Short mmCIF file of C-alpha atoms in Angstrom, two decimals:
data_model
loop_
_atom_site.label_atom_id
_atom_site.label_comp_id
_atom_site.label_asym_id
_atom_site.label_seq_id
_atom_site.Cartn_x
_atom_site.Cartn_y
_atom_site.Cartn_z
CA MET A 1 -39.73 173.46 -72.22
CA LYS A 2 -38.54 171.99 -75.47
CA ALA A 3 -35.97 169.78 -73.73
CA ARG A 4 -38.55 168.64 -71.19
CA HIS A 5 -40.96 167.60 -73.94
CA ILE A 6 -38.25 165.67 -75.65
CA PHE A 7 -37.43 163.81 -72.38
CA PHE A 8 -41.05 162.71 -71.83
CA ILE A 9 -41.34 161.63 -75.45
CA LEU A 10 -38.24 159.42 -75.03
CA ILE A 11 -39.62 157.90 -71.83
CA ALA A 12 -42.91 157.13 -73.61
CA VAL A 13 -41.14 155.52 -76.54
CA LEU A 14 -39.05 153.35 -74.17
CA TRP A 15 -42.11 152.14 -72.28
CA LEU A 16 -43.93 151.51 -75.53
CA GLY A 17 -41.05 149.32 -76.69
CA LEU A 18 -41.09 147.34 -73.45
CA LEU A 19 -44.84 146.85 -73.73
CA THR A 20 -44.43 145.71 -77.32
CA ALA A 21 -41.82 143.15 -76.28
CA GLN A 22 -43.62 141.90 -73.20
CA GLU A 23 -47.32 142.37 -73.63
CA GLN A 24 -48.15 141.48 -77.20
CA PRO A 25 -51.35 139.38 -77.28
CA GLY A 26 -50.57 135.62 -77.04
CA ARG A 27 -46.91 136.27 -76.25
CA THR A 28 -45.14 134.99 -73.14
CA VAL A 29 -41.75 136.54 -72.43
CA ILE A 30 -38.68 134.77 -71.12
CA ASN A 31 -38.09 135.62 -67.46
CA ILE A 32 -34.71 135.99 -65.77
CA GLU A 33 -34.79 134.25 -62.41
CA HIS A 34 -31.16 134.52 -61.34
CA ALA A 35 -27.64 135.55 -62.33
CA ASP A 36 -24.60 136.29 -60.20
CA TYR A 37 -23.81 139.30 -62.39
CA MET A 38 -25.83 141.13 -65.02
CA GLU A 39 -24.74 143.92 -67.38
CA GLY A 40 -26.44 145.99 -70.05
CA SER A 41 -24.16 147.77 -72.50
CA GLU A 42 -24.25 149.13 -76.03
CA ARG A 43 -21.41 146.78 -76.93
CA PHE A 44 -23.79 143.84 -76.44
CA GLY A 45 -26.44 145.47 -78.61
CA ARG A 46 -29.64 147.39 -78.05
CA ASN A 47 -31.98 145.84 -75.45
CA VAL A 48 -29.44 143.08 -74.81
CA GLN A 49 -28.52 141.95 -71.32
CA ALA A 50 -25.43 139.92 -70.51
CA LEU A 51 -25.71 137.51 -67.59
CA PHE A 52 -22.92 135.59 -65.88
CA GLY A 53 -22.68 132.92 -63.19
CA ASN A 54 -25.45 130.48 -62.25
CA VAL A 55 -27.80 131.96 -64.79
CA ARG A 56 -31.39 130.75 -64.67
CA PHE A 57 -34.30 131.53 -67.03
CA ARG A 58 -37.92 130.41 -66.99
CA HIS A 59 -40.39 130.27 -69.85
CA HIS A 60 -43.79 128.69 -69.24
CA ASN A 61 -43.03 125.48 -67.32
CA THR A 62 -39.49 125.23 -68.71
CA LEU A 63 -36.47 126.06 -66.55
CA MET A 64 -33.12 126.80 -68.24
CA HIS A 65 -29.69 126.87 -66.54
CA CYS A 66 -26.35 127.98 -67.98
CA ASP A 67 -23.01 129.61 -67.08
CA SER A 68 -23.58 132.75 -69.17
CA ALA A 69 -26.14 134.15 -71.56
CA PHE A 70 -27.17 137.09 -73.74
CA PHE A 71 -30.83 137.95 -73.45
CA HIS A 72 -32.45 139.88 -76.32
CA ARG A 73 -35.48 141.25 -74.56
CA ALA A 74 -37.15 142.91 -77.55
CA GLU A 75 -36.83 139.76 -79.67
CA ASN A 76 -37.71 137.49 -76.72
CA LYS A 77 -34.78 135.19 -77.33
CA MET A 78 -31.55 134.19 -75.62
CA HIS A 79 -28.14 132.69 -76.40
CA ALA A 80 -26.65 130.65 -73.57
CA TYR A 81 -23.24 129.03 -73.09
CA GLY A 82 -21.69 126.46 -70.78
CA SER A 83 -23.35 123.82 -68.57
CA ILE A 84 -26.67 124.03 -70.36
CA HIS A 85 -29.44 122.28 -68.45
CA ILE A 86 -33.09 122.58 -69.52
CA ILE A 87 -35.84 121.05 -67.37
CA GLN A 88 -39.24 120.52 -68.98
CA ASP A 89 -42.19 119.52 -66.77
CA ASP A 90 -39.79 118.14 -64.15
CA SER A 91 -39.32 115.03 -66.32
CA ILE A 92 -37.37 115.96 -69.45
CA HIS A 93 -33.76 117.06 -69.00
CA LEU A 94 -31.68 118.58 -71.79
CA TYR A 95 -27.91 119.10 -71.55
CA GLY A 96 -25.36 120.70 -73.87
CA ASN A 97 -22.71 123.41 -74.28
CA ILE A 98 -24.63 125.99 -76.35
CA LEU A 99 -28.31 126.99 -76.38
CA HIS A 100 -30.26 129.26 -78.70
CA TYR A 101 -33.82 129.71 -77.46
CA HIS A 102 -36.66 131.58 -79.20
CA GLY A 103 -39.49 132.39 -76.81
CA ASP A 104 -41.97 133.31 -79.52
CA THR A 105 -41.63 129.93 -81.28
CA ASP A 106 -40.75 127.84 -78.18
CA ILE A 107 -37.83 126.29 -80.04
CA ALA A 108 -34.57 125.43 -78.29
CA MET A 109 -31.46 124.73 -80.38
CA ILE A 110 -28.82 122.89 -78.36
CA ARG A 111 -25.33 122.25 -79.67
CA GLU A 112 -22.22 120.27 -78.62
CA ASN A 113 -22.35 117.24 -76.31
CA VAL A 114 -26.13 117.28 -76.37
CA ARG A 115 -27.98 114.86 -74.11
CA LEU A 116 -31.76 114.55 -73.66
CA VAL A 117 -32.90 112.38 -70.74
CA ASN A 118 -36.50 111.27 -70.33
CA ASN A 119 -36.86 108.68 -67.57
CA ASP A 120 -34.65 105.77 -68.74
CA VAL A 121 -34.36 107.05 -72.33
CA VAL A 122 -31.23 108.97 -73.31
CA LEU A 123 -30.76 110.80 -76.62
CA ARG A 124 -27.21 111.84 -77.60
CA THR A 125 -26.13 114.05 -80.49
CA GLU A 126 -24.14 117.17 -81.36
CA HIS A 127 -27.02 119.14 -82.91
CA LEU A 128 -30.53 119.01 -81.46
CA ASP A 129 -33.56 121.23 -81.98
CA TYR A 130 -36.37 120.90 -79.46
CA ASP A 131 -39.80 122.22 -80.37
CA ARG A 132 -41.31 122.64 -76.92
CA ARG A 133 -44.72 123.65 -78.25
CA ASN A 134 -45.13 120.49 -80.37
CA ASP A 135 -43.06 118.38 -77.98
CA VAL A 136 -40.60 117.01 -80.53
CA ALA A 137 -36.82 116.89 -80.47
CA TYR A 138 -34.97 116.25 -83.70
CA TYR A 139 -31.37 115.86 -84.80
CA PHE A 140 -30.07 116.16 -88.33
CA ASN A 141 -26.37 115.37 -88.28
CA GLY A 142 -26.20 111.98 -86.59
CA GLY A 143 -27.42 110.86 -83.18
CA LEU A 144 -28.49 107.93 -81.06
CA ILE A 145 -31.04 106.91 -78.47
CA GLU A 146 -30.33 104.53 -75.59
CA SER A 147 -33.39 102.61 -74.38
CA GLY A 148 -33.22 99.47 -72.29
CA ASP A 149 -30.78 97.07 -73.96
CA ASN A 150 -31.08 98.93 -77.27
CA ILE A 151 -28.94 101.63 -78.87
CA LEU A 152 -30.55 103.18 -81.96
CA GLU A 153 -28.43 105.33 -84.28
CA SER A 154 -29.26 107.24 -87.46
CA VAL A 155 -28.41 110.36 -89.46
CA TYR A 156 -31.82 111.96 -88.85
CA GLY A 157 -34.01 111.36 -85.82
CA TYR A 158 -37.23 112.65 -84.23
CA TYR A 159 -38.13 112.01 -80.60
CA TYR A 160 -41.53 112.76 -79.04
CA PRO A 161 -41.10 112.72 -75.24
CA ARG A 162 -44.82 112.95 -74.42
CA THR A 163 -45.74 109.86 -76.46
CA GLU A 164 -42.29 108.27 -75.98
CA GLU A 165 -41.97 107.62 -79.69
CA ALA A 166 -38.84 107.97 -81.85
CA HIS A 167 -38.50 108.10 -85.65
CA PHE A 168 -35.20 107.25 -87.36
CA GLN A 169 -34.15 107.90 -90.93
CA LYS A 170 -31.09 107.13 -93.06
CA ASP A 171 -28.40 104.62 -92.06
CA VAL A 172 -30.38 103.36 -89.07
CA VAL A 173 -28.56 100.84 -86.82
CA VAL A 174 -30.07 99.17 -83.75
CA THR A 175 -27.58 97.45 -81.46
CA ASN A 176 -28.88 94.80 -79.06
CA PRO A 177 -26.80 92.22 -77.13
CA GLU A 178 -28.43 89.49 -79.25
CA TYR A 179 -28.51 91.08 -82.71
CA PHE A 180 -27.96 94.09 -84.98
CA MET A 181 -30.77 95.75 -86.92
CA TYR A 182 -30.11 97.76 -90.09
CA SER A 183 -32.69 99.94 -91.82
CA ASP A 184 -33.25 103.17 -93.68
CA THR A 185 -36.36 104.14 -91.73
CA LEU A 186 -38.13 102.82 -88.66
CA VAL A 187 -40.17 103.89 -85.61
CA TYR A 188 -39.30 102.97 -82.02
CA TYR A 189 -41.64 103.09 -79.02
CA THR A 190 -39.44 103.67 -75.98
CA LEU A 191 -42.04 102.69 -73.37
CA THR A 192 -42.68 99.20 -74.82
CA GLU A 193 -39.32 98.95 -76.65
CA ILE A 194 -41.12 97.87 -79.82
CA VAL A 195 -39.65 98.65 -83.25
CA LYS A 196 -42.07 99.42 -86.06
CA ILE A 197 -40.54 98.42 -89.39
CA THR A 198 -41.50 100.91 -92.09
CA GLY A 199 -38.91 100.17 -94.77
CA PRO A 200 -36.31 97.57 -95.85
CA THR A 201 -34.89 96.24 -92.56
CA THR A 202 -32.36 93.48 -91.81
CA ILE A 203 -31.82 91.88 -88.39
CA GLU A 204 -28.59 89.90 -88.04
CA SER A 205 -27.72 87.51 -85.19
CA GLU A 206 -25.52 84.47 -84.72
CA ARG A 207 -28.54 82.24 -85.26
CA ASN A 208 -30.15 83.79 -88.32
CA ILE A 209 -30.80 86.79 -90.57
CA ILE A 210 -34.28 88.35 -90.64
CA TYR A 211 -35.60 90.70 -93.32
CA ALA A 212 -38.86 92.62 -93.75
CA GLU A 213 -40.14 95.84 -95.26
CA ALA A 214 -43.02 96.29 -92.82
CA GLY A 215 -44.01 94.91 -89.43
CA PHE A 216 -42.98 95.04 -85.77
CA TYR A 217 -40.21 93.71 -83.55
CA ASP A 218 -40.71 93.53 -79.77
CA THR A 219 -37.17 93.92 -78.42
CA GLN A 220 -38.23 93.13 -74.83
CA ASN A 221 -39.81 89.77 -75.63
CA ASP A 222 -37.96 89.07 -78.90
CA VAL A 223 -41.19 88.56 -80.83
CA ALA A 224 -41.63 89.79 -84.40
CA ARG A 225 -44.39 90.26 -86.96
CA LEU A 226 -42.82 90.37 -90.43
CA GLU A 227 -44.81 91.76 -93.33
CA LYS A 228 -44.09 92.63 -96.95
CA ASN A 229 -41.31 90.40 -98.36
CA GLY A 230 -40.45 89.04 -94.91
CA TRP A 231 -38.05 86.11 -94.53
CA ILE A 232 -35.82 84.33 -92.00
CA LYS A 233 -32.55 82.68 -93.07
CA GLY A 234 -30.74 80.20 -90.83
CA GLU A 235 -27.65 78.12 -91.44
CA GLU A 236 -29.56 75.43 -93.34
CA GLN A 237 -33.13 76.74 -93.68
CA PHE A 238 -34.85 79.67 -95.37
CA LEU A 239 -38.41 80.65 -94.39
CA SER A 240 -40.58 83.28 -96.09
CA GLY A 241 -44.24 84.26 -96.40
CA ASP A 242 -46.71 87.11 -96.64
CA THR A 243 -46.94 87.39 -92.83
CA ILE A 244 -44.58 85.72 -90.35
CA PHE A 245 -44.92 85.65 -86.56
CA TYR A 246 -41.52 84.82 -85.07
CA ASP A 247 -40.49 84.10 -81.47
CA ARG A 248 -36.70 84.25 -81.12
CA ASN A 249 -36.70 82.59 -77.69
CA SER A 250 -38.56 79.47 -78.80
CA GLY A 251 -37.33 79.58 -82.41
CA PHE A 252 -40.94 79.29 -83.62
CA GLY A 253 -42.01 80.96 -86.87
CA GLU A 254 -45.66 80.85 -88.00
CA VAL A 255 -46.49 81.76 -91.61
CA PHE A 256 -49.75 82.97 -93.12
CA SER A 257 -50.07 82.89 -96.94
CA ASN A 258 -47.36 81.89 -99.41
CA MET A 259 -45.25 79.90 -96.98
CA PHE A 260 -41.88 78.89 -98.42
CA LEU A 261 -39.45 76.71 -96.43
CA GLN A 262 -36.17 75.56 -97.98
CA ASP A 263 -33.89 72.96 -96.40
CA THR A 264 -30.56 73.33 -98.19
CA THR A 265 -29.05 70.28 -96.49
CA ASN A 266 -31.69 67.82 -97.66
CA HIS A 267 -32.51 69.73 -100.89
CA ILE A 268 -36.16 69.99 -99.87
CA ILE A 269 -38.61 72.87 -100.33
CA ILE A 270 -42.00 72.94 -98.55
CA THR A 271 -44.70 75.44 -99.51
CA GLY A 272 -48.28 76.10 -98.44
CA ASP A 273 -50.81 78.78 -97.58
CA TYR A 274 -50.25 78.20 -93.85
CA GLY A 275 -47.54 76.56 -91.80
CA PHE A 276 -44.82 76.89 -89.21
CA TYR A 277 -41.16 76.09 -88.67
CA ASN A 278 -39.11 75.85 -85.46
CA GLU A 279 -35.46 76.62 -86.06
CA LEU A 280 -34.46 75.05 -82.73
CA THR A 281 -36.42 71.77 -82.83
CA LYS A 282 -36.47 71.62 -86.67
CA GLU A 283 -40.20 70.84 -86.64
CA ALA A 284 -42.20 72.09 -89.63
CA LEU A 285 -45.77 71.91 -90.88
CA ALA A 286 -47.55 73.14 -94.02
CA THR A 287 -51.22 72.95 -95.01
CA LYS A 288 -53.59 74.44 -97.60
CA ARG A 289 -52.16 73.58 -101.01
CA ALA A 290 -49.09 72.18 -99.28
CA VAL A 291 -46.31 71.05 -101.64
CA LEU A 292 -42.99 69.34 -101.01
CA LYS A 293 -40.33 69.77 -103.69
CA GLN A 294 -37.26 67.58 -103.63
CA ILE A 295 -34.45 68.34 -106.03
CA HIS A 296 -32.86 65.22 -107.47
CA GLN A 297 -29.96 65.80 -109.85
CA ASN A 298 -31.51 67.71 -112.75
CA ASP A 299 -35.10 66.84 -111.88
CA THR A 300 -37.55 67.84 -109.15
CA LEU A 301 -40.21 65.81 -107.35
CA TYR A 302 -43.45 67.71 -106.65
CA LEU A 303 -45.59 66.20 -103.88
CA HIS A 304 -48.91 67.58 -102.64
CA ALA A 305 -50.91 66.60 -99.56
CA ASP A 306 -53.51 68.19 -97.31
CA THR A 307 -50.85 68.40 -94.59
CA LEU A 308 -47.07 68.09 -94.64
CA ARG A 309 -44.97 67.62 -91.51
CA ALA A 310 -41.25 67.38 -90.80
CA ASP A 311 -40.17 66.13 -87.36
CA PRO A 312 -36.65 65.75 -86.00
CA ILE A 313 -35.25 62.30 -85.34
CA PRO A 314 -33.83 62.20 -81.78
CA ASP A 315 -30.03 62.20 -81.47
CA THR A 316 -29.57 62.96 -85.17
CA GLU A 317 -29.55 65.97 -87.46
CA LEU A 318 -32.10 64.27 -89.74
CA GLN A 319 -35.88 64.34 -90.02
CA ILE A 320 -38.94 62.25 -90.75
CA ILE A 321 -41.25 63.82 -93.32
CA ARG A 322 -44.93 62.90 -93.29
CA ALA A 323 -47.68 63.67 -95.77
CA TYR A 324 -51.32 63.20 -94.75
CA ARG A 325 -54.38 62.74 -96.94
CA ASN A 326 -54.72 63.05 -100.71
CA VAL A 327 -51.03 62.54 -101.40
CA LYS A 328 -50.10 62.91 -105.04
CA PHE A 329 -46.68 63.43 -106.60
CA PHE A 330 -45.03 63.99 -109.95
CA ARG A 331 -41.56 63.68 -111.41
CA GLU A 332 -40.79 63.19 -115.08
CA ASP A 333 -39.78 59.55 -114.50
CA PHE A 334 -41.79 58.84 -111.36
CA GLN A 335 -45.42 59.52 -110.36
CA GLY A 336 -47.71 58.25 -107.65
CA ARG A 337 -50.59 58.68 -105.28
CA CYS A 338 -51.72 57.38 -101.89
CA ASP A 339 -53.49 58.55 -98.76
CA SER A 340 -50.39 59.09 -96.60
CA MET A 341 -46.61 58.91 -96.83
CA VAL A 342 -43.62 58.74 -94.47
CA TYR A 343 -40.08 59.57 -95.61
CA ASP A 344 -37.24 58.66 -93.21
CA LEU A 345 -34.08 60.58 -94.02
CA ARG A 346 -31.94 58.33 -91.84
CA ASP A 347 -31.93 55.53 -94.40
CA SER A 348 -33.76 57.31 -97.24
CA ILE A 349 -36.74 54.94 -97.09
CA ASN A 350 -40.02 56.29 -98.43
CA SER A 351 -43.18 54.47 -97.29
CA PHE A 352 -46.60 54.91 -98.93
CA TYR A 353 -49.80 53.91 -97.11
CA ILE A 354 -53.49 53.25 -97.86
CA ASP A 355 -54.02 52.15 -101.45
CA PRO A 356 -50.74 53.50 -102.86
CA VAL A 357 -50.13 53.41 -106.62
CA LEU A 358 -46.77 54.23 -108.22
CA TRP A 359 -45.84 54.66 -111.86
CA ALA A 360 -42.15 54.21 -112.62
CA MET A 361 -39.88 52.42 -115.09
CA GLY A 362 -42.84 51.67 -117.35
CA ASN A 363 -44.75 49.88 -114.58
CA GLN A 364 -47.80 50.54 -112.45
CA MET A 365 -47.20 49.24 -108.90
CA SER A 366 -49.79 48.90 -106.14
CA ALA A 367 -50.07 47.21 -102.73
CA ASP A 368 -51.29 47.90 -99.19
CA ILE A 369 -47.88 49.44 -98.41
CA ILE A 370 -45.10 50.38 -100.81
CA ARG A 371 -41.58 51.23 -99.73
CA LEU A 372 -38.82 52.73 -101.85
CA PHE A 373 -35.17 52.33 -100.81
CA THR A 374 -32.55 54.85 -101.90
CA ARG A 375 -28.77 54.67 -101.68
CA ASN A 376 -26.42 57.47 -102.77
CA ASN A 377 -29.42 59.39 -104.11
CA ALA A 378 -30.32 56.47 -106.40
CA LEU A 379 -33.30 54.11 -106.10
CA TYR A 380 -32.09 50.51 -105.67
CA LYS A 381 -35.07 48.58 -104.28
CA THR A 382 -38.84 48.70 -103.94
CA GLU A 383 -40.94 46.64 -101.56
CA LEU A 384 -44.66 45.91 -102.11
CA ILE A 385 -46.38 44.56 -98.98
CA ASN A 386 -49.75 42.74 -99.13
CA ASN A 387 -51.88 42.62 -102.27
CA ALA A 388 -48.86 43.46 -104.40
CA PHE A 389 -49.57 44.02 -108.08
CA VAL A 390 -47.30 45.17 -110.93
CA ILE A 391 -48.74 45.98 -114.37
CA ALA A 392 -47.02 47.05 -117.60
CA PRO A 393 -48.78 47.49 -120.95
CA GLU A 394 -47.58 45.25 -123.79
CA ASP A 395 -48.32 47.20 -126.95
CA THR A 396 -52.01 46.85 -127.80
CA ILE A 397 -52.24 43.13 -127.02
CA GLY A 398 -52.63 43.25 -123.25
CA TYR A 399 -50.78 43.81 -120.01
CA ASN A 400 -47.83 42.08 -118.43
CA GLN A 401 -48.86 41.42 -114.81
CA ILE A 402 -47.26 40.16 -111.62
CA LYS A 403 -49.23 39.49 -108.46
CA GLY A 404 -48.40 38.14 -105.00
CA ASN A 405 -48.57 38.67 -101.27
CA HIS A 406 -45.21 40.32 -101.05
CA MET A 407 -42.81 41.60 -103.73
CA VAL A 408 -39.31 43.00 -103.77
CA GLY A 409 -38.20 44.78 -106.93
CA HIS A 410 -34.47 45.25 -107.53
CA ILE A 411 -33.38 48.33 -109.47
CA ARG A 412 -30.13 49.20 -111.21
CA ASP A 413 -29.46 52.34 -113.25
CA ASN A 414 -33.11 53.28 -112.78
CA GLN A 415 -34.20 50.01 -114.42
CA LEU A 416 -36.14 47.19 -112.77
CA TYR A 417 -34.14 44.04 -113.46
CA ARG A 418 -35.55 41.48 -110.98
CA ILE A 419 -38.74 40.94 -108.99
CA ASP A 420 -38.93 38.41 -106.17
CA VAL A 421 -42.48 37.28 -105.28
CA ASP A 422 -43.20 35.67 -101.92
CA GLY A 423 -46.61 34.00 -101.49
CA ASN A 424 -49.34 33.26 -104.02
CA GLY A 425 -47.24 34.41 -106.95
CA GLN A 426 -49.05 34.79 -110.28
CA THR A 427 -47.94 36.27 -113.55
CA ILE A 428 -49.14 36.94 -117.05
CA TYR A 429 -46.67 38.04 -119.67
CA TYR A 430 -46.25 37.96 -123.44
CA PRO A 431 -42.95 36.38 -124.53
CA LYS A 432 -41.42 37.52 -127.83
CA GLU A 433 -39.12 36.22 -130.52
CA ASP A 434 -37.57 38.79 -132.81
CA ASP A 435 -39.86 41.41 -131.23
CA VAL A 436 -42.91 39.38 -132.19
CA VAL A 437 -45.31 38.14 -129.49
CA ILE A 438 -45.53 34.33 -129.63
CA GLY A 439 -48.18 33.80 -126.97
CA MET A 440 -49.54 34.61 -123.55
CA ASN A 441 -47.77 32.86 -120.68
CA ARG A 442 -49.67 32.40 -117.44
CA ALA A 443 -47.71 30.99 -114.51
CA GLU A 444 -48.32 30.44 -110.81
CA SER A 445 -46.05 29.54 -107.92
CA SER A 446 -45.89 30.20 -104.19
CA ASN A 447 -42.55 31.87 -104.73
CA MET A 448 -41.09 33.09 -107.98
CA THR A 449 -38.46 35.37 -109.48
CA ILE A 450 -39.05 37.38 -112.64
CA LEU A 451 -36.05 38.59 -114.62
CA LEU A 452 -36.37 41.70 -116.77
CA GLU A 453 -34.29 43.62 -119.28
CA ASP A 454 -35.34 46.89 -120.87
CA GLN A 455 -38.73 46.51 -119.18
CA GLN A 456 -39.25 43.11 -120.89
CA VAL A 457 -39.57 39.78 -119.07
CA THR A 458 -36.62 37.59 -120.03
CA GLY A 459 -37.22 34.71 -117.66
CA ILE A 460 -39.26 33.33 -114.78
CA ILE A 461 -38.04 31.05 -112.02
CA LEU A 462 -40.87 29.17 -110.34
CA ARG A 463 -39.61 28.04 -106.95
CA ARG A 464 -42.49 26.13 -105.34
CA GLN A 465 -45.60 24.34 -106.67
CA PRO A 466 -45.18 25.68 -110.18
CA ALA A 467 -47.93 25.67 -112.78
CA GLY A 468 -48.23 27.42 -116.09
CA ASN A 469 -49.24 27.39 -119.72
CA LEU A 470 -48.53 29.23 -122.95
CA ASN A 471 -51.39 29.96 -125.33
CA PRO A 472 -51.84 32.06 -128.45
CA PRO A 473 -53.36 35.41 -127.39
CA ALA A 474 -56.22 35.00 -129.87
CA LEU A 475 -57.38 31.84 -128.08
CA VAL A 476 -57.46 33.45 -124.63
CA SER A 477 -60.70 35.03 -123.41
CA PRO A 478 -60.58 38.67 -122.30
CA ASP A 479 -61.23 37.73 -118.67
CA ALA A 480 -58.37 35.22 -118.70
CA LYS A 481 -55.98 37.97 -119.78
CA ARG A 482 -56.29 39.69 -116.41
CA LEU A 483 -55.40 38.46 -112.96
CA SER A 484 -57.91 38.85 -110.16
CA GLY A 485 -57.79 42.35 -108.68
CA PHE A 486 -56.50 43.93 -111.91
CA ARG A 487 -56.88 47.74 -111.97
CA TRP A 488 -55.42 49.85 -114.75
CA LEU A 489 -55.35 53.38 -113.30
CA GLU A 490 -53.65 55.37 -116.04
CA ASP A 491 -56.46 57.96 -115.99
CA TYR A 492 -55.58 58.73 -112.36
CA ARG A 493 -51.83 59.14 -112.91
CA PRO A 494 -50.54 62.73 -112.58
CA LYS A 495 -48.99 63.49 -115.97
CA ARG A 496 -47.71 66.97 -115.12
CA LYS A 497 -46.88 68.78 -111.90
CA GLU A 498 -50.14 70.75 -111.92
CA ASP A 499 -52.10 67.47 -111.71
CA ILE A 500 -51.01 66.89 -108.11
CA PHE A 501 -53.78 69.28 -107.00
CA ILE A 502 -56.55 67.22 -108.66
CA HIS A 503 -58.44 65.31 -105.95
CA ASP A 504 -59.95 62.38 -107.80
CA ALA A 505 -60.74 58.92 -106.39
CA PRO A 506 -59.62 55.73 -108.18
CA PRO A 507 -61.44 52.42 -107.54
CA VAL A 508 -60.62 51.07 -104.11
CA GLN A 509 -58.41 48.01 -103.98
CA GLU A 510 -60.21 44.94 -102.65
CA GLY A 511 -59.02 43.63 -99.30
CA ARG A 512 -57.13 46.85 -98.50
CA VAL A 513 -55.75 47.07 -94.96
CA ASN A 514 -56.11 50.34 -92.97
CA TYR A 515 -52.76 51.52 -91.66
CA ASP A 516 -53.88 54.84 -90.09
CA ASP A 517 -52.38 53.95 -86.73
CA PHE A 518 -48.88 54.03 -88.24
CA LEU A 519 -49.19 57.56 -89.52
CA PHE A 520 -49.72 59.44 -86.29
CA ASP A 521 -46.96 57.68 -84.35
CA ARG A 522 -43.89 59.94 -84.07
CA ASN A 523 -41.69 56.90 -84.62
CA ILE A 524 -41.07 55.42 -88.04
CA PRO A 525 -43.36 52.42 -88.73
CA SER A 526 -41.71 49.08 -88.05
CA ARG A 527 -40.14 47.40 -91.04
#
């Protein structure tokens, strides 16, 4: 009787253990579906079954294949080896050489030659843990994901098959036929093939280098949104801003807030609160506090306008730069203002339209149109067209003045040394002897040439119908000391670079011609 009681007690304990392993509340056990050969032995351990040949397990909706396995029934886990193939929901396929699966936590650990396939997405690594319950696969010792034309590699990676989202960390490299992307952390959406930039990221291609610390890059359509310290660097141009929308196919980059465009070839910088640049056509635009900066030797020209544009000149590598409305500029030795400006880089001619006024070489120059001619980065000629007027103060006595229909000023070593006047030439100047003014000379001629040295008139050549007189300044009435149309606009001259943003309105020049039609023609105005 004693032995019989002991036998029934052992049977009860065995069944109790099986119930504990299989029927605990909320627990689903791993089921063996097939094996060519199965063996239970003490050498494998207590409650351990060894399975060999075409082994197949099922847990929930997950099917697991392998060559051989050890099933720990009490612990609801298994160790599988050879030809590992896990099928999840008939859509996710996992391959490898070794599998450790815990049924209570729904975690599969796959090792050696690991491959996860989800539709057209393939993940490859040597060490992968797959949390079936939370639907996330993660590697921690290097891996990559192949998606479309992209290969994404990193040290650490997380892939969510249900949402088709992948997270990459540390030494991230994205390889695309058109570029390479380097980052320390980013997110990739496999369905749309969009990269979410979440840290310092560089994109390198033959055309340019792109950098951002936040934003998105659509790898299917090659469209990017760059945020936080974003910039694009080409062979000759550098573009940055708070937010940049960039289309690689068209080369178009649109900037919102703090636009900065640098042209290293022409030594030009354009800034503004909004603008765009096309790296293929070389077109550029900036508005809202738009500024053009041109570096000249050791000095910089600062020019502001409501709108700045740069357009390519056909069949050349050069551009035409246009400034529209409220143009104002400053350089230590050169200041000016006008309504609109056109700068042709082919011949370095700068044209100023609609009541332009320039201050340079001690003179105030105005006309309907003013053109500056540059050679070898040095100004050598200025042309004043229609209603030309040049004024220079002569101590406290008055103003030296030159007026005519058309003027050409010749410049050498940044000094005006000759002015040729064509049509209705008039002049007032104060000749000196031993630096003492000896009178006021008023002369008129249809055509004349004025010679200057150190900003002082040294001679006048009256070429046609000359007339003139010299009188003591004290005997000349105030009105006679000024030619008709005289305007002294010193109060409107920008005296520092910050003044280019002051929108004031000087007195309008009488008889001014409107040249608006020139400004919106893509071709340079006729000369």
